[in-house]
Structure formats: C-alpha cells, structure tokens
Tab-separated table of C-alpha atoms in Angstrom:
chain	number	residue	atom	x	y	z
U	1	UNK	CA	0.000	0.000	0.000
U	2	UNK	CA	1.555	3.190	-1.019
U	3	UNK	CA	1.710	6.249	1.141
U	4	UNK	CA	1.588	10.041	0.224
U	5	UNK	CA	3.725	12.684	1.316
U	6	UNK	CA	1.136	13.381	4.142
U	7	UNK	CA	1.555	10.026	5.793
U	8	UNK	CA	5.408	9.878	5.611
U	9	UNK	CA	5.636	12.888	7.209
U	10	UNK	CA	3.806	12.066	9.917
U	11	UNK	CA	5.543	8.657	10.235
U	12	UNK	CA	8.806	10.669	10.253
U	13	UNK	CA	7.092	12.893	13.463
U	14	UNK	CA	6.243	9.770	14.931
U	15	UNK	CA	9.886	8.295	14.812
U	16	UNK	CA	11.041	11.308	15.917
U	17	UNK	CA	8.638	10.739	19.402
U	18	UNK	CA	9.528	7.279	19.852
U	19	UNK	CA	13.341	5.691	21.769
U	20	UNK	CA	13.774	2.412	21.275
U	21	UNK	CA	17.437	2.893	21.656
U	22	UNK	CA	19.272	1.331	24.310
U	23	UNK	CA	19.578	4.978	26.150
U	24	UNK	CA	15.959	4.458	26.884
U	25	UNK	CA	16.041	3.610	30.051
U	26	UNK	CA	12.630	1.660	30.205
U	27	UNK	CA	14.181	-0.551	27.961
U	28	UNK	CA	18.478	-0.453	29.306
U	29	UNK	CA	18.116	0.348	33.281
U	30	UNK	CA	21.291	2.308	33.660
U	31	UNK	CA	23.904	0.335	35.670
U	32	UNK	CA	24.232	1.073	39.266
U	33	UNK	CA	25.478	4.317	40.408
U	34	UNK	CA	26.081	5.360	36.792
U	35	UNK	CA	22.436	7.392	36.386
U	36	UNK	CA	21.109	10.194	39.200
U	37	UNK	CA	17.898	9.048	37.980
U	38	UNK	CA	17.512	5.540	38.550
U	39	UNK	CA	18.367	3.545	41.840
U	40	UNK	CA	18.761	-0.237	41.808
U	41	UNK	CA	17.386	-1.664	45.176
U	42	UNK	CA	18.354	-5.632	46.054
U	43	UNK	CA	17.510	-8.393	48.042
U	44	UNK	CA	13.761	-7.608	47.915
U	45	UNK	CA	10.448	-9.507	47.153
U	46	UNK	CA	9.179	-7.454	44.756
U	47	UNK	CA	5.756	-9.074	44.886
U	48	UNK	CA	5.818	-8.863	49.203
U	49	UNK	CA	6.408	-4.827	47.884
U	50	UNK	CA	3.974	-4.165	45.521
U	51	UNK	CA	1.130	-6.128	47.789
U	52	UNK	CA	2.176	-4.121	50.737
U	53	UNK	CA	2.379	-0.316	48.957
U	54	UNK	CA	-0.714	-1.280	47.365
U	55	UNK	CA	-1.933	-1.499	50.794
U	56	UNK	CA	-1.028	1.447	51.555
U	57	UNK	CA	1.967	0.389	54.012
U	58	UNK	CA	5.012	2.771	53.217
U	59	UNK	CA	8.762	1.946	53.033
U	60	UNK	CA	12.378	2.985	54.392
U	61	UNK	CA	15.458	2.495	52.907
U	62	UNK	CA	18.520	0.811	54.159
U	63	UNK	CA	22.341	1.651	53.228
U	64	UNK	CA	24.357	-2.177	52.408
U	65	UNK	CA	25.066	-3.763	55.614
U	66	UNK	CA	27.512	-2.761	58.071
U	67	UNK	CA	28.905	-4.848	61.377
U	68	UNK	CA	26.920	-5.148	64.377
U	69	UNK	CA	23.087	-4.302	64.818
U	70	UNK	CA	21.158	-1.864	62.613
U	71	UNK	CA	21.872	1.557	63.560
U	72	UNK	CA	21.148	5.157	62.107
U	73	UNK	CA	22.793	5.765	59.017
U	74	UNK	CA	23.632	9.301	57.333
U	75	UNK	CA	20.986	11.531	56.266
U	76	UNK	CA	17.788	9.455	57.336
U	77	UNK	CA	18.686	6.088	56.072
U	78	UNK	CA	19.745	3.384	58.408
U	79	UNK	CA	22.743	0.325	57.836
U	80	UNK	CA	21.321	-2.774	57.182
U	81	UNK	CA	21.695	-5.240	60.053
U	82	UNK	CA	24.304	-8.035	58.918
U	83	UNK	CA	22.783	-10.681	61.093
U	84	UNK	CA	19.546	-10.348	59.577
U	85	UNK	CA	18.748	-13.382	57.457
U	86	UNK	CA	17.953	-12.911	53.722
U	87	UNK	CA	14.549	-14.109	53.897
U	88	UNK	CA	13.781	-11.708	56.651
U	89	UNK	CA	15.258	-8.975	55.137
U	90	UNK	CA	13.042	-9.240	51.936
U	91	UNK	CA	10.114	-9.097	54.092
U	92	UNK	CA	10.519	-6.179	56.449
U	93	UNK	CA	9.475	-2.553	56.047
U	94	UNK	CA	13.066	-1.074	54.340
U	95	UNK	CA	13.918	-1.732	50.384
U	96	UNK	CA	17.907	-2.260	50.717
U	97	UNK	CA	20.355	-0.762	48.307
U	98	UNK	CA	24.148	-1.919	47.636
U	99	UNK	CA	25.356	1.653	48.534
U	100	UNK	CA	27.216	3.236	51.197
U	101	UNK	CA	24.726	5.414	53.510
U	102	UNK	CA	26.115	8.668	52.137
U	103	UNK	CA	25.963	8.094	48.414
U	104	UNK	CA	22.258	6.166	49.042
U	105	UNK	CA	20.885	9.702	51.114
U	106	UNK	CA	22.216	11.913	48.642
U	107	UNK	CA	20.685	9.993	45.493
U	108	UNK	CA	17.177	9.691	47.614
U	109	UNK	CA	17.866	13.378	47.900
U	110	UNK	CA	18.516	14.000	44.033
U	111	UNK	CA	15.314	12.030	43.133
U	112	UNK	CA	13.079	13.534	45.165
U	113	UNK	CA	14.003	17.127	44.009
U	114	UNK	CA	13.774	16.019	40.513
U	115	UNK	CA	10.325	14.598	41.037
U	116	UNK	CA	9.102	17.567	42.281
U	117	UNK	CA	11.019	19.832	39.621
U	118	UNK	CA	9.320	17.830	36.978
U	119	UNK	CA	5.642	17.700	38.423
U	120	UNK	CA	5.843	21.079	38.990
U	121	UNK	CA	7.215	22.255	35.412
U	122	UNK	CA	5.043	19.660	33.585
U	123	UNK	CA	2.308	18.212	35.599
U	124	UNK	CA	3.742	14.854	35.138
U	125	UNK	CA	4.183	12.529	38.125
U	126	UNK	CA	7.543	10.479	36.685
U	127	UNK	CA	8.863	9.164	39.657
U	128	UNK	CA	8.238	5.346	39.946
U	129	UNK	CA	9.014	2.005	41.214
U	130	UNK	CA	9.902	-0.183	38.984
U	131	UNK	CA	8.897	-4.239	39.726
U	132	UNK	CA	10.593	-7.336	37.647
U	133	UNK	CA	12.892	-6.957	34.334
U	134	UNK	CA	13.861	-8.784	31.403
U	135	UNK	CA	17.157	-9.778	30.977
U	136	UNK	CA	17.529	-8.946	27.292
U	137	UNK	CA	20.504	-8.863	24.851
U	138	UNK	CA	21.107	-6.312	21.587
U	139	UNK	CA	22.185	-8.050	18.590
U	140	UNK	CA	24.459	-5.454	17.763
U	141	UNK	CA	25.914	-6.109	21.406
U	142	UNK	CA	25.463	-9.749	22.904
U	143	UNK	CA	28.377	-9.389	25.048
U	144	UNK	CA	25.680	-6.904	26.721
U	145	UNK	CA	23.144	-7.864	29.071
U	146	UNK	CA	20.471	-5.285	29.637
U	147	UNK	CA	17.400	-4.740	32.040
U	148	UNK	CA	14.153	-3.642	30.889
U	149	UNK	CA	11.352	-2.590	33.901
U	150	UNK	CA	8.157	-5.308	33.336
U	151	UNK	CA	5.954	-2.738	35.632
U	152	UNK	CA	5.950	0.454	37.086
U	153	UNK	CA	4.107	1.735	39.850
U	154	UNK	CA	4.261	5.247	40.478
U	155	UNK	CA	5.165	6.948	43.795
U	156	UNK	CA	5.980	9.362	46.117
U	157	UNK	CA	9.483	10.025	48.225
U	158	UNK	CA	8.598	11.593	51.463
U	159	UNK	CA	10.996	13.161	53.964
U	160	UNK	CA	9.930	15.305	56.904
U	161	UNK	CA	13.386	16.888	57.843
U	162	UNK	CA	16.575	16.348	56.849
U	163	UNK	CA	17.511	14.673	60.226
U	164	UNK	CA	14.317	12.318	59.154
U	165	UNK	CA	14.569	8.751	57.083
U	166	UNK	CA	13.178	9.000	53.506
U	167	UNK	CA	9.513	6.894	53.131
U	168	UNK	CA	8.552	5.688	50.033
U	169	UNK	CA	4.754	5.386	49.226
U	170	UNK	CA	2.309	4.657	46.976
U	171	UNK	CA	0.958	7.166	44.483
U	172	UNK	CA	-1.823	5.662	42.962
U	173	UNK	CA	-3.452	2.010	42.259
U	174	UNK	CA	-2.736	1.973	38.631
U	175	UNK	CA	0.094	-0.763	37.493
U	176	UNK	CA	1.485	0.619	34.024
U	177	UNK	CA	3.377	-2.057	32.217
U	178	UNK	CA	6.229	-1.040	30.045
U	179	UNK	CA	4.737	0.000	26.802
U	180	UNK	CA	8.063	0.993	25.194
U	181	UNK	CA	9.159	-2.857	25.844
U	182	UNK	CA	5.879	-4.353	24.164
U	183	UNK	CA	7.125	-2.190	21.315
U	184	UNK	CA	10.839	-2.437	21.095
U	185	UNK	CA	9.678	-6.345	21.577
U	186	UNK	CA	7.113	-6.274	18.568
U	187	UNK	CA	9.295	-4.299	16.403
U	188	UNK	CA	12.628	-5.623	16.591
U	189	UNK	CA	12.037	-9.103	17.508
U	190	UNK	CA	8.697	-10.093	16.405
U	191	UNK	CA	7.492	-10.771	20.153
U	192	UNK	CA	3.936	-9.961	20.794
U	193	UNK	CA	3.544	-9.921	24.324
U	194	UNK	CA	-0.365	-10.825	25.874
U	195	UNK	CA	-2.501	-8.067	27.008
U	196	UNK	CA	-1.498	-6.347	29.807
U	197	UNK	CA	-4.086	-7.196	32.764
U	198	UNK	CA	-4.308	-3.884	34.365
U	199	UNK	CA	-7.681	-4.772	36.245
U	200	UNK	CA	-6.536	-8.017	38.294
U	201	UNK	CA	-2.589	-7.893	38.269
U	202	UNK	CA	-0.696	-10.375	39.466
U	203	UNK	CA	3.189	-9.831	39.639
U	204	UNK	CA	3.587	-13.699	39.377
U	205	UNK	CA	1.490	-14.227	36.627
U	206	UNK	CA	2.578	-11.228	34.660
U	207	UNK	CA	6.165	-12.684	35.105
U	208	UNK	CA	5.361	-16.478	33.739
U	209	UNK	CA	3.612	-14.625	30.583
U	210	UNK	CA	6.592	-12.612	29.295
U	211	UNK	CA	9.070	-15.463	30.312
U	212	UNK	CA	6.990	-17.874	28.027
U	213	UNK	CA	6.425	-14.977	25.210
U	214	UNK	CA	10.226	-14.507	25.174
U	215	UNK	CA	11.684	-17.861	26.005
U	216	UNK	CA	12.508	-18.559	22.373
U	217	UNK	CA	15.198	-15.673	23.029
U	218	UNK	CA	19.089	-17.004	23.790
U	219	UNK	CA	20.456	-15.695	26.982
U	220	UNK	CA	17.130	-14.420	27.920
U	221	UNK	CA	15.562	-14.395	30.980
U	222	UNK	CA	12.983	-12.705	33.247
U	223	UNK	CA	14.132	-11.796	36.822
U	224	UNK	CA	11.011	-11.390	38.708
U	225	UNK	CA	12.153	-10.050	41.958
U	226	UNK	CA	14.484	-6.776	40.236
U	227	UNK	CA	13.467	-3.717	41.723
U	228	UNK	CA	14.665	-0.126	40.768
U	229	UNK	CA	13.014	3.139	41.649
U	230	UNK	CA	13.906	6.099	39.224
U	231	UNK	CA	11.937	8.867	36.762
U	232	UNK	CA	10.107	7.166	34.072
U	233	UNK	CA	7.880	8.826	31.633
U	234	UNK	CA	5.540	7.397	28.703
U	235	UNK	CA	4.408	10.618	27.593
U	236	UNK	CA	6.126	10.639	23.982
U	237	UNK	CA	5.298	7.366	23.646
U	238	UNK	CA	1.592	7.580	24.354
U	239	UNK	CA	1.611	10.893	21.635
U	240	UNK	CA	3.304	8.442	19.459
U	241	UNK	CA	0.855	5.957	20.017
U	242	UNK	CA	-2.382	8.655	19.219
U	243	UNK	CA	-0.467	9.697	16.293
U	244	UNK	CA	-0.977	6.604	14.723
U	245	UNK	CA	-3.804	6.585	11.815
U	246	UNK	CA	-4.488	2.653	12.650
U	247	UNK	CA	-5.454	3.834	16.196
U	248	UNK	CA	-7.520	7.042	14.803
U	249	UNK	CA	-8.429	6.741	11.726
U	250	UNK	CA	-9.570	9.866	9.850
U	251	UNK	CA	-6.411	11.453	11.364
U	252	UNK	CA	-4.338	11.796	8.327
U	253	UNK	CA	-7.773	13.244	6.441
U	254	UNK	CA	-7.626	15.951	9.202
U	255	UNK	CA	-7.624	19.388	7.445
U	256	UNK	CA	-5.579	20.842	10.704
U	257	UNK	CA	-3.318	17.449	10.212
U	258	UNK	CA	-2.708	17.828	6.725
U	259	UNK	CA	-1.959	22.340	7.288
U	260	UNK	CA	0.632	21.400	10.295
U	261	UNK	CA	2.722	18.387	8.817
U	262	UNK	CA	2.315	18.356	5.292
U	263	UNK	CA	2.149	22.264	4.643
U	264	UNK	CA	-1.208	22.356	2.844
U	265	UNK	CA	-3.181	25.387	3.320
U	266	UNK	CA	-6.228	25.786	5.542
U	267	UNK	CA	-9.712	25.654	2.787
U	268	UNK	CA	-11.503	27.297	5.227
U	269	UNK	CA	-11.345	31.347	4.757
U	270	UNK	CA	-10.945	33.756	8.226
U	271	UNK	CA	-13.859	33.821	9.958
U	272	UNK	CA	-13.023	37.209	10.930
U	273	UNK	CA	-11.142	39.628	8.455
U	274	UNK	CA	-8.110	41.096	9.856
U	275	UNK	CA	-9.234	44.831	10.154
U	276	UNK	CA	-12.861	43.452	11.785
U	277	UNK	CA	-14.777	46.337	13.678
U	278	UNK	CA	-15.428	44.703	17.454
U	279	UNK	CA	-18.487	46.164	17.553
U	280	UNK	CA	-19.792	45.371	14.112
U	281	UNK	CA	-18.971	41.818	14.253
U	282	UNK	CA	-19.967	41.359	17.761
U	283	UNK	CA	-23.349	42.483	18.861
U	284	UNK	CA	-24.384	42.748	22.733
U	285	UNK	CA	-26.348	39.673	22.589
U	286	UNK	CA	-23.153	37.730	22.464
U	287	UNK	CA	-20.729	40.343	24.592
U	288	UNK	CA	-21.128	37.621	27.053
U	289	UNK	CA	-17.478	37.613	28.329
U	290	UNK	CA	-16.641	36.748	31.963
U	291	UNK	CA	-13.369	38.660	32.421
U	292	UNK	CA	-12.709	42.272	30.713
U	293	UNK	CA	-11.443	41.605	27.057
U	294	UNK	CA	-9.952	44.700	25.075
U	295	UNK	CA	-11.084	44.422	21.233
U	296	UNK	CA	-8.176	42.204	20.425
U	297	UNK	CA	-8.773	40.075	22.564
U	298	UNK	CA	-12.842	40.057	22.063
U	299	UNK	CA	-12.226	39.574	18.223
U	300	UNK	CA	-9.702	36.356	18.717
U	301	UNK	CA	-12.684	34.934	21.569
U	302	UNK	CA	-15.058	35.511	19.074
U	303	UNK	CA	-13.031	33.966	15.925
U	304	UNK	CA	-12.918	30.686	17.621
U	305	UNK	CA	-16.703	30.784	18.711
U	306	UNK	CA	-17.383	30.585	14.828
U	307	UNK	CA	-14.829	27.671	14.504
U	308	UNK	CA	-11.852	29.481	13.309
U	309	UNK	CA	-8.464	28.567	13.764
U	310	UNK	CA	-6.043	31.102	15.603
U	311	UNK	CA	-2.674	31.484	16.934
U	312	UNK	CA	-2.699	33.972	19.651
U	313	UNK	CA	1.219	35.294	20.517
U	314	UNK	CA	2.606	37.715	22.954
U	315	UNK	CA	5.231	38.257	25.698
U	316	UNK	CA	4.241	37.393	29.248
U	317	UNK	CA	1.868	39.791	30.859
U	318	UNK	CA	-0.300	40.605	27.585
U	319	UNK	CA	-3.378	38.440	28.395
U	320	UNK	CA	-3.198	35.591	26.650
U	321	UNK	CA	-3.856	33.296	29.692
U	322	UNK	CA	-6.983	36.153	30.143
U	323	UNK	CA	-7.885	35.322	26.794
U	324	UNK	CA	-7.655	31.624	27.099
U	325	UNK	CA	-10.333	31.649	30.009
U	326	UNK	CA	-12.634	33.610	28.066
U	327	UNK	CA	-12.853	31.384	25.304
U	328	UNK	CA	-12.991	28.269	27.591
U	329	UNK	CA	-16.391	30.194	29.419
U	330	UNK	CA	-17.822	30.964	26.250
U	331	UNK	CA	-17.479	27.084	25.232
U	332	UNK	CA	-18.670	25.960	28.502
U	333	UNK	CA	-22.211	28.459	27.505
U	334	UNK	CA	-22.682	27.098	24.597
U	335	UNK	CA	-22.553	23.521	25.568
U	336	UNK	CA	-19.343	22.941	24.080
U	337	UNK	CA	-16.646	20.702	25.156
U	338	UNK	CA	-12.683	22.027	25.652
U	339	UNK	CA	-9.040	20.494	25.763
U	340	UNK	CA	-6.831	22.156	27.172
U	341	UNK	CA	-3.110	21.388	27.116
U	342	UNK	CA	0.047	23.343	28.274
U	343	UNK	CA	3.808	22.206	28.417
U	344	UNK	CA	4.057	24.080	31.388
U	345	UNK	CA	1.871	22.987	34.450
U	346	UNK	CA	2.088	27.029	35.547
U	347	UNK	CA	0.211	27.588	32.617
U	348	UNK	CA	-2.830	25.171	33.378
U	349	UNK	CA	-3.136	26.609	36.703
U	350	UNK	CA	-3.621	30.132	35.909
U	351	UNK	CA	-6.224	29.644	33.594
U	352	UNK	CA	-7.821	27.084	36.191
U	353	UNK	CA	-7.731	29.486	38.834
U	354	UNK	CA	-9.360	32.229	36.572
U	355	UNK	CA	-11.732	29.691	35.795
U	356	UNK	CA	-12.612	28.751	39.572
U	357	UNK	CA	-12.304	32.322	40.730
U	358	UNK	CA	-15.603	33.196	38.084
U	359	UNK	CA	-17.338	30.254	39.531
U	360	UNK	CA	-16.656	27.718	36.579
U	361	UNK	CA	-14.294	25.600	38.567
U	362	UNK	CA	-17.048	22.585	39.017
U	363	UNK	CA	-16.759	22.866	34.852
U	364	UNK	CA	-13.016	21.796	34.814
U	365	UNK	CA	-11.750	18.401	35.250
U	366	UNK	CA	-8.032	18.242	35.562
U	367	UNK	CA	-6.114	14.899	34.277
U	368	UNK	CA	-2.718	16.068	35.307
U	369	UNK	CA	-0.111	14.784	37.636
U	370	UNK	CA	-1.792	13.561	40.558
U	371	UNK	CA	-5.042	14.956	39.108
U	372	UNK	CA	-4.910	11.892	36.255
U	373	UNK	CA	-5.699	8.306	38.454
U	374	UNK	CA	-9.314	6.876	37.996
U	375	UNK	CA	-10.107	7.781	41.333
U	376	UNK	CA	-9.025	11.400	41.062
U	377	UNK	CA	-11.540	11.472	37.766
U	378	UNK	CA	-14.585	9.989	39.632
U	379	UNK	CA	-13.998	12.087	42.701
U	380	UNK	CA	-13.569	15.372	40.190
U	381	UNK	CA	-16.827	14.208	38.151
U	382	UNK	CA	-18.772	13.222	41.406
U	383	UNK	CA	-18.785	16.434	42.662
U	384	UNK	CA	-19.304	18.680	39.350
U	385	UNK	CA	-22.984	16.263	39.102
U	386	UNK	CA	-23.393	17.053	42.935
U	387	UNK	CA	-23.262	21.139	41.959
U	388	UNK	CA	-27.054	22.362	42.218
U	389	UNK	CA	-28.384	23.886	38.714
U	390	UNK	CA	-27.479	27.557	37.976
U	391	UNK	CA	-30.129	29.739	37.382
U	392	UNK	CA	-30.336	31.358	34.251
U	393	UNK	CA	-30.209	34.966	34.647
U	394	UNK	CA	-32.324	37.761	33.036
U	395	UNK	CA	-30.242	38.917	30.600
U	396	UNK	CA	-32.691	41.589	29.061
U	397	UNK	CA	-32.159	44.698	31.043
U	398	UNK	CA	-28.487	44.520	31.150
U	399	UNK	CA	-28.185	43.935	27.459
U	400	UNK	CA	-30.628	46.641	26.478
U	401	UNK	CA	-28.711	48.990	28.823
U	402	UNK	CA	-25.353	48.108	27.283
U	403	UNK	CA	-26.208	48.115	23.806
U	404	UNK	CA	-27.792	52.099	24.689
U	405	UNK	CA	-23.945	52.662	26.436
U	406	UNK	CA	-22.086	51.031	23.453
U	407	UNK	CA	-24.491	52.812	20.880
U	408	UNK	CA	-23.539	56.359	22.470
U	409	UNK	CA	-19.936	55.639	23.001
U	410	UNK	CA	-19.993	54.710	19.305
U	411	UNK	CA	-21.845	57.899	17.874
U	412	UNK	CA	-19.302	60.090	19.884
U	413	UNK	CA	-16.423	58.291	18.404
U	414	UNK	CA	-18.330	58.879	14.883
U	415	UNK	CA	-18.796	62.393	15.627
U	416	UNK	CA	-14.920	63.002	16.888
U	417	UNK	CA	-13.906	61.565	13.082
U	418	UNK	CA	-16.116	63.199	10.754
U	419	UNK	CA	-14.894	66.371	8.988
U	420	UNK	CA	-16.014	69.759	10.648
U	421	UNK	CA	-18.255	71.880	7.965
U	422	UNK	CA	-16.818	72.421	4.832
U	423	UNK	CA	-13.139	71.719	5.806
U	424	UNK	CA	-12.346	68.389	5.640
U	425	UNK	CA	-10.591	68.694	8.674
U	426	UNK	CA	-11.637	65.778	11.411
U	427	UNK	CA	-13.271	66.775	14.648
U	428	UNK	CA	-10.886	65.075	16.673
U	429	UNK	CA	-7.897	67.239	14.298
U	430	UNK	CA	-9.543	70.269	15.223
U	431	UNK	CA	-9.897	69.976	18.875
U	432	UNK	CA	-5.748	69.267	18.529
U	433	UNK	CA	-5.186	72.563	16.993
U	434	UNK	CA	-7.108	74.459	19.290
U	435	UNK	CA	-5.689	72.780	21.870
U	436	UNK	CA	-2.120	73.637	20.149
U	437	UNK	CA	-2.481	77.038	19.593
U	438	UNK	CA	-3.337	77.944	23.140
C-alpha cells in the first residue's frame, strides 16, 4: 500500500517521538550508580512490595550492611543489620540498596528534588518504582546484558526533615506495564507480548507470561524479583501511540493534520477579516465575556466561537492566559466541550484558577499529575454532578442597557472623526489645533 507525502511525514514525526534505543532507560536500566535518575534496590520480594504499597503500608530504605546491629545511618537512612537473614530482610518494612549510607541519602535526595522539579514544570508525576525486568541482549551487542522494567508503579518520596529517614509510598493504584518494551519487543524481535491485565494484576502471573512470550530468546531471561526506583515517563510514547492513523483513523484526512505536517493550506477562509470592527462583528447579545477583554482580545474569543483557527502570541503579561479563560467560558455556555493542554503545568493553573475564581471551577476536570488516576476522575466528576443547577439569569435589562452605552460611546467616536463643515478637517484634528495654539 503506497503512502503520500502526508503520511510519511507524519511517520517521520512519529519516529522522531519514539526511543527504542538502548539509552531508553525503560528498555536499558542504567547500571548502578552510573544514572542520578535511577536507583537499583536488592535483596527484595518485589511481589511482598507491591502487595504491601498497594496497601497502603510505606517503606524505608537501608544503606548495604555494616557490622553489628542496625543503627542510624547518614541523612535518614539506616545500615542494614548483617545478622539479619535474607529471607527476613526481603520481608521487612526497608527496600535495601548496595550503597554506602552517604551516596544512598544523597541519590534519595537528588530524586526527590527532581520529582518535584518535573511535576511542577510539567504536571507529570515520573517518579516510579519499577517491579521485575527482562534480561535482554542487543544483537548489535550480545556481550551486553540489559534490564528492561516489566511494571511500574508510580510513587511518592517523602521526607519530613533532613535529620528524618526517607519513606517511600504509593501514588496511585494503577500498574502501568512497560509499553516501550511491548514495542521495542514487537518491532525488533517479532514478540507480541499478551494483554497487559491492568484490572486483576498479578506480579507472578505477569512474570510467567513474558518469560513464556520470550523464552525462544538465547540468553534471555525474566528476573522477577528486580526492583529499581527512578523517573520514568511514557508521555512521547503515548503521543506516538495517538499519532498513529491505525489507532484514529480519519487522522491523516484531518484538514488541521494535513496544514501542520504536510504544509497544505487551511480551505476554510478567516472567519473574521483582519481589520474586523469589534463592535460590528460582535453584537451585545453575544458580549457575554466573563473577564474584561480589550477588542483584540474580544475579536480572537469571538473567531474561535465561529470555529476558526487562531494562533494567539505575545510576551508574558499581555493576556493571553486572560484570553484563554474567556474562550474556555464561552465554550462551557454554549454547551461545548474544551481540551486544554500546556507544556508548562504554571500555565494550566492560571487559567484554572481564573476559571474557579468566576465560579466555573465545578466545569473543569483536571487529568494532570496527581489529578490523572481513575479515582481522582470519579472524585472530580462526582462532585461537578453534585453542583445544584445555575439559574439562568435575566439577561434583558443589562443587554438593552449596554447596547444604549455602546451605541452612544460609538456615535461620539463617529462624531470626533467626521470632517467639521466644509473643511475636511476631522473633529478630533480640530480639537488638537485648538488645543495647540493655546
């Protein structure tokens, strides 16, 4: 089936989203101590973990072990205890790491603050622990043995003080399995793993599944008990996935698709030409704005209310966030539905707060960062449907009192422009002069 210039350049965007390189690390866990964001734990059971955070039960962290009974460590982790027996020690309340107390508080230190730099810049909650790994080998380098997470659970590093140990909880119920794997997996190697069972998961089972799906594989193996907690993100790889025409079909057909990868130009004229009159375009009828607009701004609301297509741009501090909230409110009165998506997670916020500050907050469901479990969804919709009905206002006398304002405002600006007598000289020019020659 041939392809038109259209589809390979979105293929080419797509490649461009997607690592299956062996710097991914979802698919090469960097080796221990060589990456600040990943940190190899050992000696656990990673299924006695995951049952236990899921829970709700949080966890320490222990530096390798030291002579003599357990002890506080440096920086609020503790020595292990040597005379604790293995099986003991992968059942207790710490996850262990092969590092000396030091170098394990200050890398507990380093992910923590880049978790929260990265939820706070993006919205996206990376930091997660990751349960199980394939043992997995490059073609290009079989003298190589690499780890690939099977799991990840996402979580949260918690430290009250610095004199206080580090406590590692559970974020959220939801198990994601390692979608870049199932792809490097189907793509390179013809593996098709079995659906992922996100709704009854069951470390063991998950484990026996990909060891059978890859057991064909020399020097393969699974290693079910591997635990590493680090920053993990599928975000380019779920855009890669949406960006796929077999998952949304139509997409390549997409007018807007078509004008921002292959170049083609939009068939749709303005709806708005670039030199509109506010006031002639918009009557007062639809001067239904909840935050003060100048005409700008009222004209680019107003352009997308008739479906247009506009690119609003501007230093910081020129309203576009302003903007943004008025076009969102005028969607949410005419019963229309909204997406909105921001790099930043500043710039969700301010528009959200704008939004909640007018009384539309109940309208807004966020699916960001911590916002973006199930739960957080049914708790968010649960209470918009609890919200009583708002009363729809009289509009009448306002409107006929604005439109009388508008009208005279308008007429004096007339007046001020049109030529004095026979002169041909504007109002407005005239009242300069006078003013001049005084």
């Amino acid at each position: 089936m041939s392809t038109g210039p259209i589809e390979a350049a979105l293929d080419a965007a797509r490649r461009g989203l997607l690592d299956l390189s062996t710097r991914n690390r979802l698919l090469s866990l960097p080796k221990p101590g060589r990456s600040r964001g990943v940190l190899r734990l050992d000696g656990e059971d990673a299924g006695f973990v995951l049952q236990a955070l899921e829970a709700g039960r949080a966890f320490g962290f222990e530096a390798a072990a030291a002579q003599g009974p357990a002890r506080r460590g440096s920086g609020g982790v503790r020595l292990a205890d040597a005379a604790q027996s293995p099986e003991d020690a992968r059942r207790d309340n710490r996850l262990r790491a092969l590092l000396p107390p030091e170098d394990l508080a200050r890398r507990l230190r380093d992910l923590m603050q880049d978790a929260r730099t990265a939820r706070e810049e993006t919205g996206i909650a990376t930091l997660s622990l990751a349960l199980g790994a394939l043992a997995w080998r490059d073609p290009a380098t079989p003298a190589t043995e690499r780890l690939a997470p099977l799991v990840l659970l996402p979580v949260t590093l918690e430290r009250q003080g610095v004199s206080q140990a580090f406590r590692l909880r559970a974020a959220g119920p939801e198990l994601e399995e390692n979608l870049s794997l199932r792809q490097k997996l189907l793509a390179e190697f013809r593996i098709a793993l079995p659906d992922f069972p996100a709704e009854e998961f069951d470390l063991a089972t998950w484990v026996q599944a990909v060891q059978a799906a890859v057991g064909g594989q020399e020097g393969w193996r699974v290693e079910a008990d591997a635990l590493a907690l680090g920053l993990f993100s599928f975000q380019k790889f779920l855009m890669w996935r949406d960006l796929d025409p077999a998952v949304n079909p139509g997409l390549v057909a997409h007018p807007l698709v078509r004008a921002l990868v292959g170049g083609e130009r939009l068939e749709a004229p303005p709806p708005l030409p670039p030199e509109a009159d506010v006031d002639a375009e918009i009557p007062v009828e639809r001067l239904d704005h909840v935050l003060e607009l100048d005409g700008s701004q009222a004209l680019a609301a107003e352009a997308v209310r008739r479906g247009g297509h506009v690119v609003i741009q501007g230093p910081p501090g020129t309203g576009k966030s302003q903007t943004i909230a008025a076009i969102i409110a005028q969607a949410v009165l005419d019963g229309r539905r909204v997406l909105f998506v921001a790099e930043k997670l500043a710039a969700l916020e301010v528009v959200e707060r704008r939004l909640a500050q007018l009384g539309l907050g109940p309208a807004c469901l966020e699916l960001h960062a911590e916002k973006q479990s199930k739960r957080a969804v049914l708790d968010g919709l649960r209470a918009t449907f609890a919200e009583p009905p708002v009363p729809a206002p009289d509009r009448a006398p306002v409107l006929a009192r604005l439109g009388a304002l508008r009208g005279r405002l308008n007429r004096h600006a007339a007046a001020m422009g049109a030529p004095v007598g026979e002169s041909g000289i504007a109002l407005h020019a005239v009242v300069g002069r006078l003013a001049a020659g005084r």
